GROMACS .gro file of C-alpha atoms in nm:
model
  420
    1UNK     CA    1  -2.772  -3.683   4.778
    2UNK     CA    2  -2.851  -3.371   4.930
    3UNK     CA    3  -2.445  -3.379   4.983
    4UNK     CA    4  -2.390  -3.398   4.606
    5UNK     CA    5  -2.661  -3.138   4.563
    6UNK     CA    6  -2.522  -2.879   4.796
    7UNK     CA    7  -2.193  -2.957   4.646
    8UNK     CA    8  -2.339  -2.881   4.303
    9UNK     CA    9  -2.452  -2.523   4.438
   10UNK     CA   10  -2.104  -2.444   4.619
   11UNK     CA   11  -1.926  -2.515   4.291
   12UNK     CA   12  -2.203  -2.331   4.089
   13UNK     CA   13  -2.146  -2.045   4.325
   14UNK     CA   14  -1.803  -2.074   4.336
   15UNK     CA   15  -1.805  -2.024   3.896
   16UNK     CA   16  -2.018  -1.720   3.936
   17UNK     CA   17  -1.755  -1.554   4.158
   18UNK     CA   18  -1.476  -1.672   3.949
   19UNK     CA   19  -1.618  -1.584   3.600
   20UNK     CA   20  -1.570  -1.216   3.646
   21UNK     CA   21  -1.210  -1.290   3.729
   22UNK     CA   22  -1.133  -1.494   3.484
   23UNK     CA   23  -1.311  -1.216   3.257
   24UNK     CA   24  -1.087  -0.944   3.365
   25UNK     CA   25  -0.775  -1.156   3.353
   26UNK     CA   26  -0.837  -1.184   3.004
   27UNK     CA   27  -0.878  -0.808   2.970
   28UNK     CA   28  -0.587  -0.725   3.225
   29UNK     CA   29  -0.355  -0.850   2.923
   30UNK     CA   30  -0.413  -0.521   2.725
   31UNK     CA   31  -0.252  -0.225   2.878
   32UNK     CA   32  -0.168   0.121   2.802
   33UNK     CA   33   0.192   0.093   2.732
   34UNK     CA   34   0.202  -0.217   2.585
   35UNK     CA   35  -0.135  -0.230   2.376
   36UNK     CA   36  -0.274   0.141   2.397
   37UNK     CA   37   0.007   0.376   2.322
   38UNK     CA   38   0.150   0.271   1.967
   39UNK     CA   39  -0.209   0.285   1.841
   40UNK     CA   40  -0.198   0.645   1.976
   41UNK     CA   41   0.149   0.718   1.818
   42UNK     CA   42   0.036   0.593   1.480
   43UNK     CA   43  -0.324   0.759   1.442
   44UNK     CA   44  -0.364   0.963   1.735
   45UNK     CA   45  -0.053   1.195   1.835
   46UNK     CA   46  -0.035   1.420   1.542
   47UNK     CA   47  -0.303   1.601   1.695
   48UNK     CA   48  -0.375   1.524   2.006
   49UNK     CA   49  -0.091   1.671   2.173
   50UNK     CA   50   0.001   2.009   2.348
   51UNK     CA   51  -0.108   2.354   2.156
   52UNK     CA   52  -0.226   2.143   1.857
   53UNK     CA   53  -0.561   2.142   1.696
   54UNK     CA   54  -0.719   1.855   1.887
   55UNK     CA   55  -0.909   1.937   2.224
   56UNK     CA   56  -0.698   1.748   2.451
   57UNK     CA   57  -0.365   1.585   2.436
   58UNK     CA   58  -0.277   1.173   2.452
   59UNK     CA   59   0.082   1.196   2.433
   60UNK     CA   60   0.108   0.984   2.794
   61UNK     CA   61  -0.085   0.766   3.044
   62UNK     CA   62  -0.150   1.053   3.279
   63UNK     CA   63  -0.328   1.275   2.988
   64UNK     CA   64  -0.493   0.969   2.825
   65UNK     CA   65  -0.641   0.803   3.159
   66UNK     CA   66  -0.911   1.038   3.211
   67UNK     CA   67  -1.032   1.019   2.860
   68UNK     CA   68  -1.063   0.622   2.856
   69UNK     CA   69  -1.446   0.574   2.808
   70UNK     CA   70  -1.471   0.855   2.554
   71UNK     CA   71  -1.148   0.711   2.363
   72UNK     CA   72  -1.367   0.418   2.347
   73UNK     CA   73  -1.679   0.535   2.252
   74UNK     CA   74  -1.527   0.701   1.981
   75UNK     CA   75  -1.343   0.460   1.838
   76UNK     CA   76  -1.617   0.196   1.841
   77UNK     CA   77  -1.796   0.447   1.633
   78UNK     CA   78  -1.525   0.478   1.375
   79UNK     CA   79  -1.561   0.855   1.417
   80UNK     CA   80  -1.148   0.877   1.573
   81UNK     CA   81  -0.942   0.860   1.428
   82UNK     CA   82  -1.080   1.064   1.141
   83UNK     CA   83  -1.161   0.809   0.874
   84UNK     CA   84  -1.500   0.741   0.762
   85UNK     CA   85  -1.489   0.562   0.493
   86UNK     CA   86  -1.746   0.259   0.568
   87UNK     CA   87  -1.518  -0.047   0.574
   88UNK     CA   88  -1.800  -0.302   0.444
   89UNK     CA   89  -1.874  -0.100   0.098
   90UNK     CA   90  -1.643  -0.104  -0.181
   91UNK     CA   91  -1.241  -0.074  -0.224
   92UNK     CA   92  -1.080  -0.089   0.111
   93UNK     CA   93  -0.710  -0.011  -0.011
   94UNK     CA   94  -0.604   0.350   0.044
   95UNK     CA   95  -0.270   0.551   0.072
   96UNK     CA   96  -0.220   0.724   0.436
   97UNK     CA   97  -0.476   0.491   0.584
   98UNK     CA   98  -0.481   0.628   0.918
   99UNK     CA   99  -0.775   0.415   1.043
  100UNK     CA  100  -0.816   0.149   1.322
  101UNK     CA  101  -0.834  -0.195   1.228
  102UNK     CA  102  -1.087  -0.404   1.399
  103UNK     CA  103  -0.862  -0.606   1.651
  104UNK     CA  104  -0.712  -0.204   1.736
  105UNK     CA  105  -1.072  -0.107   1.846
  106UNK     CA  106  -1.127  -0.417   1.991
  107UNK     CA  107  -0.778  -0.389   2.208
  108UNK     CA  108  -0.898  -0.023   2.275
  109UNK     CA  109  -1.238  -0.147   2.372
  110UNK     CA  110  -1.115  -0.375   2.616
  111UNK     CA  111  -0.876  -0.146   2.735
  112UNK     CA  112  -1.172   0.074   2.854
  113UNK     CA  113  -1.392  -0.163   2.982
  114UNK     CA  114  -1.105  -0.325   3.220
  115UNK     CA  115  -1.048   0.000   3.387
  116UNK     CA  116  -0.794   0.147   3.139
  117UNK     CA  117  -0.467  -0.010   3.324
  118UNK     CA  118  -0.122   0.147   3.276
  119UNK     CA  119   0.098  -0.157   3.283
  120UNK     CA  120   0.427  -0.141   3.278
  121UNK     CA  121   0.609   0.107   3.177
  122UNK     CA  122   0.902  -0.084   3.038
  123UNK     CA  123   0.668  -0.191   2.752
  124UNK     CA  124   0.626   0.173   2.635
  125UNK     CA  125   0.721   0.226   2.241
  126UNK     CA  126   1.032   0.466   2.184
  127UNK     CA  127   0.874   0.834   2.160
  128UNK     CA  128   0.770   0.922   1.820
  129UNK     CA  129   0.910   1.254   1.641
  130UNK     CA  130   0.602   1.432   1.534
  131UNK     CA  131   0.599   1.740   1.309
  132UNK     CA  132   0.518   2.074   1.419
  133UNK     CA  133   0.139   2.203   1.429
  134UNK     CA  134   0.067   2.285   1.065
  135UNK     CA  135   0.364   2.184   0.902
  136UNK     CA  136   0.399   2.108   0.550
  137UNK     CA  137   0.285   1.712   0.463
  138UNK     CA  138   0.511   1.740   0.179
  139UNK     CA  139   0.833   1.939   0.114
  140UNK     CA  140   0.743   2.219  -0.145
  141UNK     CA  141   1.023   2.351  -0.396
  142UNK     CA  142   0.808   2.629  -0.420
  143UNK     CA  143   0.571   2.817  -0.180
  144UNK     CA  144   0.309   3.078  -0.344
  145UNK     CA  145   0.158   3.320  -0.060
  146UNK     CA  146  -0.165   3.474  -0.066
  147UNK     CA  147  -0.168   3.852   0.012
  148UNK     CA  148  -0.281   3.975   0.375
  149UNK     CA  149  -0.639   3.990   0.441
  150UNK     CA  150  -0.810   4.108   0.738
  151UNK     CA  151  -1.136   3.911   0.815
  152UNK     CA  152  -1.336   4.136   1.063
  153UNK     CA  153  -1.442   3.996   1.374
  154UNK     CA  154  -1.833   4.044   1.303
  155UNK     CA  155  -1.905   4.054   0.920
  156UNK     CA  156  -2.102   3.806   0.645
  157UNK     CA  157  -1.912   3.543   0.453
  158UNK     CA  158  -1.652   3.729   0.186
  159UNK     CA  159  -1.609   3.562  -0.144
  160UNK     CA  160  -1.341   3.721  -0.349
  161UNK     CA  161  -0.974   3.622  -0.521
  162UNK     CA  162  -0.634   3.756  -0.522
  163UNK     CA  163  -0.391   3.669  -0.798
  164UNK     CA  164  -0.027   3.654  -0.717
  165UNK     CA  165   0.295   3.576  -0.939
  166UNK     CA  166   0.398   3.216  -0.890
  167UNK     CA  167   0.797   3.234  -0.947
  168UNK     CA  168   0.799   2.955  -1.205
  169UNK     CA  169   0.936   3.083  -1.509
  170UNK     CA  170   0.913   2.781  -1.766
  171UNK     CA  171   0.683   2.485  -1.779
  172UNK     CA  172   0.703   2.234  -1.500
  173UNK     CA  173   0.498   1.929  -1.376
  174UNK     CA  174   0.308   1.906  -1.003
  175UNK     CA  175   0.413   1.573  -0.849
  176UNK     CA  176   0.245   1.721  -0.513
  177UNK     CA  177   0.059   1.976  -0.352
  178UNK     CA  178  -0.100   2.131  -0.056
  179UNK     CA  179  -0.262   2.452   0.028
  180UNK     CA  180  -0.190   2.575   0.384
  181UNK     CA  181  -0.400   2.816   0.565
  182UNK     CA  182  -0.255   3.057   0.774
  183UNK     CA  183  -0.573   3.082   1.006
  184UNK     CA  184  -0.803   2.744   1.034
  185UNK     CA  185  -1.055   2.974   1.216
  186UNK     CA  186  -1.149   3.177   0.937
  187UNK     CA  187  -1.079   2.994   0.592
  188UNK     CA  188  -1.399   2.804   0.506
  189UNK     CA  189  -1.226   2.676   0.208
  190UNK     CA  190  -0.940   2.827  -0.056
  191UNK     CA  191  -0.940   2.717  -0.435
  192UNK     CA  192  -0.614   2.780  -0.636
  193UNK     CA  193  -0.565   2.773  -1.006
  194UNK     CA  194  -0.343   2.829  -1.276
  195UNK     CA  195  -0.409   3.130  -1.442
  196UNK     CA  196  -0.267   3.118  -1.845
  197UNK     CA  197  -0.408   3.460  -1.932
  198UNK     CA  198  -0.232   3.779  -1.834
  199UNK     CA  199  -0.564   3.969  -1.851
  200UNK     CA  200  -0.779   3.733  -1.679
  201UNK     CA  201  -1.046   3.905  -1.460
  202UNK     CA  202  -1.003   3.913  -1.074
  203UNK     CA  203  -1.312   3.727  -1.010
  204UNK     CA  204  -1.361   3.463  -1.285
  205UNK     CA  205  -1.145   3.137  -1.241
  206UNK     CA  206  -1.338   3.000  -1.593
  207UNK     CA  207  -1.044   2.980  -1.825
  208UNK     CA  208  -0.790   2.935  -1.541
  209UNK     CA  209  -0.630   2.511  -1.473
  210UNK     CA  210  -0.759   2.390  -1.130
  211UNK     CA  211  -0.429   2.349  -0.883
  212UNK     CA  212  -0.586   2.230  -0.555
  213UNK     CA  213  -0.874   2.269  -0.274
  214UNK     CA  214  -0.854   2.317   0.085
  215UNK     CA  215  -1.118   2.256   0.318
  216UNK     CA  216  -1.098   2.184   0.749
  217UNK     CA  217  -0.887   1.869   0.750
  218UNK     CA  218  -0.774   1.855   0.452
  219UNK     CA  219  -0.455   1.633   0.368
  220UNK     CA  220  -0.210   1.732   0.032
  221UNK     CA  221  -0.242   1.589  -0.254
  222UNK     CA  222   0.047   1.359  -0.355
  223UNK     CA  223   0.036   1.214  -0.697
  224UNK     CA  224   0.064   0.865  -0.780
  225UNK     CA  225   0.404   0.789  -0.917
  226UNK     CA  226   0.424   0.863  -1.314
  227UNK     CA  227   0.111   1.113  -1.305
  228UNK     CA  228   0.130   1.518  -1.240
  229UNK     CA  229  -0.051   1.830  -1.332
  230UNK     CA  230   0.109   2.121  -1.584
  231UNK     CA  231   0.184   2.443  -1.450
  232UNK     CA  232   0.263   2.653  -1.780
  233UNK     CA  233   0.583   2.881  -1.694
  234UNK     CA  234   0.469   3.239  -1.584
  235UNK     CA  235   0.170   3.142  -1.517
  236UNK     CA  236   0.060   3.329  -1.198
  237UNK     CA  237  -0.183   3.182  -0.923
  238UNK     CA  238  -0.514   3.239  -0.808
  239UNK     CA  239  -0.643   3.212  -0.408
  240UNK     CA  240  -1.004   3.199  -0.455
  241UNK     CA  241  -1.133   3.239  -0.093
  242UNK     CA  242  -1.441   3.207   0.135
  243UNK     CA  243  -1.368   3.340   0.483
  244UNK     CA  244  -1.619   3.362   0.782
  245UNK     CA  245  -1.597   3.597   1.044
  246UNK     CA  246  -1.471   3.414   1.407
  247UNK     CA  247  -1.583   3.714   1.647
  248UNK     CA  248  -1.265   3.911   1.651
  249UNK     CA  249  -1.053   4.026   1.392
  250UNK     CA  250  -0.795   3.829   1.203
  251UNK     CA  251  -0.548   3.880   0.922
  252UNK     CA  252  -0.508   3.557   0.727
  253UNK     CA  253  -0.211   3.468   0.454
  254UNK     CA  254  -0.231   3.120   0.334
  255UNK     CA  255   0.053   2.942   0.162
  256UNK     CA  256   0.050   2.686  -0.181
  257UNK     CA  257   0.312   2.475  -0.178
  258UNK     CA  258   0.431   2.296  -0.511
  259UNK     CA  259   0.640   1.976  -0.525
  260UNK     CA  260   0.766   1.965  -0.908
  261UNK     CA  261   0.932   1.719  -1.122
  262UNK     CA  262   1.303   1.790  -1.210
  263UNK     CA  263   1.256   2.069  -1.480
  264UNK     CA  264   1.250   1.896  -1.837
  265UNK     CA  265   1.136   1.586  -1.666
  266UNK     CA  266   0.784   1.485  -1.880
  267UNK     CA  267   0.531   1.243  -1.644
  268UNK     CA  268   0.369   0.958  -1.811
  269UNK     CA  269   0.013   1.061  -1.757
  270UNK     CA  270  -0.183   1.392  -1.622
  271UNK     CA  271  -0.342   1.423  -1.351
  272UNK     CA  272  -0.714   1.547  -1.340
  273UNK     CA  273  -0.926   1.677  -1.065
  274UNK     CA  274  -1.254   1.818  -1.087
  275UNK     CA  275  -1.577   1.862  -0.914
  276UNK     CA  276  -1.796   1.585  -1.071
  277UNK     CA  277  -2.107   1.460  -1.024
  278UNK     CA  278  -2.305   1.784  -0.873
  279UNK     CA  279  -2.656   1.681  -0.772
  280UNK     CA  280  -2.926   1.947  -0.936
  281UNK     CA  281  -3.153   2.149  -0.721
  282UNK     CA  282  -3.125   2.039  -0.354
  283UNK     CA  283  -3.417   2.015  -0.174
  284UNK     CA  284  -3.385   1.888   0.206
  285UNK     CA  285  -3.707   1.987   0.360
  286UNK     CA  286  -3.675   2.041   0.754
  287UNK     CA  287  -3.716   1.705   0.994
  288UNK     CA  288  -3.592   1.462   0.687
  289UNK     CA  289  -3.301   1.274   0.565
  290UNK     CA  290  -3.297   1.330   0.154
  291UNK     CA  291  -3.075   1.184  -0.122
  292UNK     CA  292  -2.969   1.342  -0.450
  293UNK     CA  293  -2.800   1.201  -0.729
  294UNK     CA  294  -2.526   1.355  -0.966
  295UNK     CA  295  -2.375   1.218  -1.294
  296UNK     CA  296  -2.071   1.235  -1.510
  297UNK     CA  297  -1.980   1.071  -1.833
  298UNK     CA  298  -1.645   0.986  -1.841
  299UNK     CA  299  -1.528   0.984  -2.254
  300UNK     CA  300  -1.186   0.783  -2.258
  301UNK     CA  301  -1.085   0.521  -2.039
  302UNK     CA  302  -0.928   0.596  -1.720
  303UNK     CA  303  -0.794   0.520  -1.382
  304UNK     CA  304  -0.925   0.674  -1.057
  305UNK     CA  305  -0.661   0.785  -0.818
  306UNK     CA  306  -0.891   0.984  -0.501
  307UNK     CA  307  -1.235   1.072  -0.390
  308UNK     CA  308  -1.323   1.336  -0.170
  309UNK     CA  309  -1.694   1.426  -0.057
  310UNK     CA  310  -1.795   1.766  -0.061
  311UNK     CA  311  -2.104   1.883   0.134
  312UNK     CA  312  -2.173   2.087   0.455
  313UNK     CA  313  -2.315   2.075   0.810
  314UNK     CA  314  -2.597   1.848   0.680
  315UNK     CA  315  -2.379   1.602   0.521
  316UNK     CA  316  -2.455   1.264   0.621
  317UNK     CA  317  -2.296   1.031   0.388
  318UNK     CA  318  -2.193   1.029   0.007
  319UNK     CA  319  -2.110   0.716  -0.204
  320UNK     CA  320  -1.941   0.676  -0.528
  321UNK     CA  321  -2.050   0.428  -0.815
  322UNK     CA  322  -1.953   0.374  -1.148
  323UNK     CA  323  -2.224   0.304  -1.386
  324UNK     CA  324  -2.044   0.079  -1.693
  325UNK     CA  325  -2.110   0.106  -2.064
  326UNK     CA  326  -2.304  -0.232  -2.038
  327UNK     CA  327  -2.523  -0.111  -1.735
  328UNK     CA  328  -2.345  -0.318  -1.501
  329UNK     CA  329  -2.255  -0.116  -1.168
  330UNK     CA  330  -1.985  -0.133  -0.905
  331UNK     CA  331  -1.988   0.071  -0.610
  332UNK     CA  332  -1.643   0.180  -0.537
  333UNK     CA  333  -1.673   0.382  -0.188
  334UNK     CA  334  -1.903   0.494   0.051
  335UNK     CA  335  -1.820   0.777   0.337
  336UNK     CA  336  -2.003   0.870   0.659
  337UNK     CA  337  -1.933   1.279   0.611
  338UNK     CA  338  -1.801   1.460   0.875
  339UNK     CA  339  -1.794   1.859   0.803
  340UNK     CA  340  -1.461   1.913   1.024
  341UNK     CA  341  -1.267   1.660   0.810
  342UNK     CA  342  -1.274   1.690   0.426
  343UNK     CA  343  -1.020   1.397   0.333
  344UNK     CA  344  -0.897   1.274  -0.002
  345UNK     CA  345  -0.933   0.920   0.011
  346UNK     CA  346  -0.659   0.817  -0.249
  347UNK     CA  347  -0.702   0.472  -0.383
  348UNK     CA  348  -0.364   0.220  -0.358
  349UNK     CA  349  -0.183   0.181  -0.712
  350UNK     CA  350  -0.335  -0.200  -0.721
  351UNK     CA  351  -0.683  -0.099  -0.607
  352UNK     CA  352  -0.700   0.220  -0.849
  353UNK     CA  353  -1.050   0.151  -1.022
  354UNK     CA  354  -1.009   0.069  -1.426
  355UNK     CA  355  -1.296   0.210  -1.622
  356UNK     CA  356  -1.393   0.179  -1.992
  357UNK     CA  357  -1.470   0.481  -2.233
  358UNK     CA  358  -1.860   0.584  -2.156
  359UNK     CA  359  -1.859   0.484  -1.810
  360UNK     CA  360  -2.069   0.738  -1.571
  361UNK     CA  361  -1.979   0.854  -1.251
  362UNK     CA  362  -2.227   0.835  -1.020
  363UNK     CA  363  -2.223   1.075  -0.689
  364UNK     CA  364  -2.512   0.958  -0.443
  365UNK     CA  365  -2.555   1.230  -0.149
  366UNK     CA  366  -2.723   1.213   0.167
  367UNK     CA  367  -2.825   1.546   0.372
  368UNK     CA  368  -2.950   1.453   0.755
  369UNK     CA  369  -3.203   1.768   0.859
  370UNK     CA  370  -3.348   1.627   1.137
  371UNK     CA  371  -3.265   1.731   1.511
  372UNK     CA  372  -3.081   1.415   1.544
  373UNK     CA  373  -2.816   1.508   1.341
  374UNK     CA  374  -2.545   1.668   1.545
  375UNK     CA  375  -2.421   1.917   1.272
  376UNK     CA  376  -2.741   2.031   1.212
  377UNK     CA  377  -2.807   2.396   1.431
  378UNK     CA  378  -3.187   2.432   1.271
  379UNK     CA  379  -3.347   2.144   1.255
  380UNK     CA  380  -3.716   2.374   1.179
  381UNK     CA  381  -3.639   2.478   0.845
  382UNK     CA  382  -3.579   2.405   0.494
  383UNK     CA  383  -3.228   2.405   0.336
  384UNK     CA  384  -3.091   2.453   0.007
  385UNK     CA  385  -2.771   2.464  -0.211
  386UNK     CA  386  -2.597   2.772  -0.238
  387UNK     CA  387  -2.233   2.914  -0.144
  388UNK     CA  388  -2.261   3.005   0.226
  389UNK     CA  389  -2.163   2.761   0.497
  390UNK     CA  390  -2.533   2.730   0.628
  391UNK     CA  391  -2.640   2.648   0.235
  392UNK     CA  392  -2.573   2.277   0.123
  393UNK     CA  393  -2.341   2.123  -0.150
  394UNK     CA  394  -2.340   1.796  -0.319
  395UNK     CA  395  -2.014   1.721  -0.544
  396UNK     CA  396  -1.734   1.466  -0.516
  397UNK     CA  397  -1.345   1.609  -0.588
  398UNK     CA  398  -1.257   1.352  -0.812
  399UNK     CA  399  -0.935   1.274  -0.931
  400UNK     CA  400  -0.850   1.068  -1.238
  401UNK     CA  401  -0.604   1.017  -1.520
  402UNK     CA  402  -0.710   0.882  -1.934
  403UNK     CA  403  -0.569   0.580  -2.040
  404UNK     CA  404  -0.528   0.489  -2.404
  405UNK     CA  405  -0.781   0.173  -2.537
  406UNK     CA  406  -0.459  -0.036  -2.536
  407UNK     CA  407  -0.326   0.065  -2.189
  408UNK     CA  408  -0.736   0.005  -2.028
  409UNK     CA  409  -0.712  -0.332  -2.181
  410UNK     CA  410  -0.337  -0.422  -2.074
  411UNK     CA  411  -0.438  -0.318  -1.749
  412UNK     CA  412  -0.749  -0.526  -1.739
  413UNK     CA  413  -0.521  -0.796  -1.824
  414UNK     CA  414  -0.259  -0.756  -1.586
  415UNK     CA  415  -0.513  -0.737  -1.320
  416UNK     CA  416  -0.718  -1.097  -1.467
  417UNK     CA  417  -0.352  -1.245  -1.438
  418UNK     CA  418  -0.266  -1.135  -1.061
  419UNK     CA  419  -0.640  -1.247  -0.905
  420UNK     CA  420  -0.553  -1.631  -1.074
   0.00000   0.00000   0.00000
């Protein structure tokens, strides 16, 4: 009995020694070149490379290894890569989705936990060709540039407009659009409009046709096939800016790029993009997380094609809900907001929400005015709504196009058949 007991103890001790080795053998299978480098190429290196906007380069093992633990933490928290849709709420099918799957997140975590092994360089994927920093995400047919604007080294925020010729003489339809800031450091946002009135006042866009919005981290707007926005021939372009100083004098010139349908071609549907669901008066007391609700009624049947939350530093989360005429509801999307990334989340064509006439869009915005919120520069004071960066906003940029009643019913029938 004594020998048997000793043998059992020895076996148990051996297992205690071996188990870490077994775990290590499992995680050692995850290596940089075989598993992690392809992920970096697809979702990270477009920013994380020399002389680019990211704080460090991740182009090879030597550059990546010192950041393994930080990469793990950011990836597991779904803070990086910047794609902040809640994966457990609503629609999950998006165009240009740069997010990582749970399997990829697990690979990154296992690699870092195993000591970030390099593996065999022969397993490395071929190098990918990356666009130049600040390059167009589209191939514009027309580029309209704002006049030079000097932002002083020290000054209050500046809001104002410039109106310039477009160089487009006849009616054309826009297929894709992008605003490219000249200097990312000073352009808080830039709105662009088509100005059809030759006598339009300089600082009043109320009669203009909205084109595009730029804010930090904003991607290009590529419209669904068969849809577009009209640009009336002879219209000018209004650039409506919000600039802020950064401690050095900067001269900015911002570009608006347009991809146009061929002359004479008319898309099937006109696409609209608007600020919808604006909350009323914002009341965000110090030390509190608040919720504000805004609504917009869609008077015709239609399809939602994209959703971009808009808040400022205290923004924490924004959700888009549809309230149907029969009082049923559908939570379409929730986004964990990060002021550094104003991303348009464009739904895949087959996943675009379809709604009947009379549907209400419900935009739910959460602001965090506590010390724990890293975007908060002053948790001791009340914050309200306003146009300054330190003020707050709460609305969604919504893109959609209208349907006829017949088209709406056909779309419902087609989706029902696909689900059978």
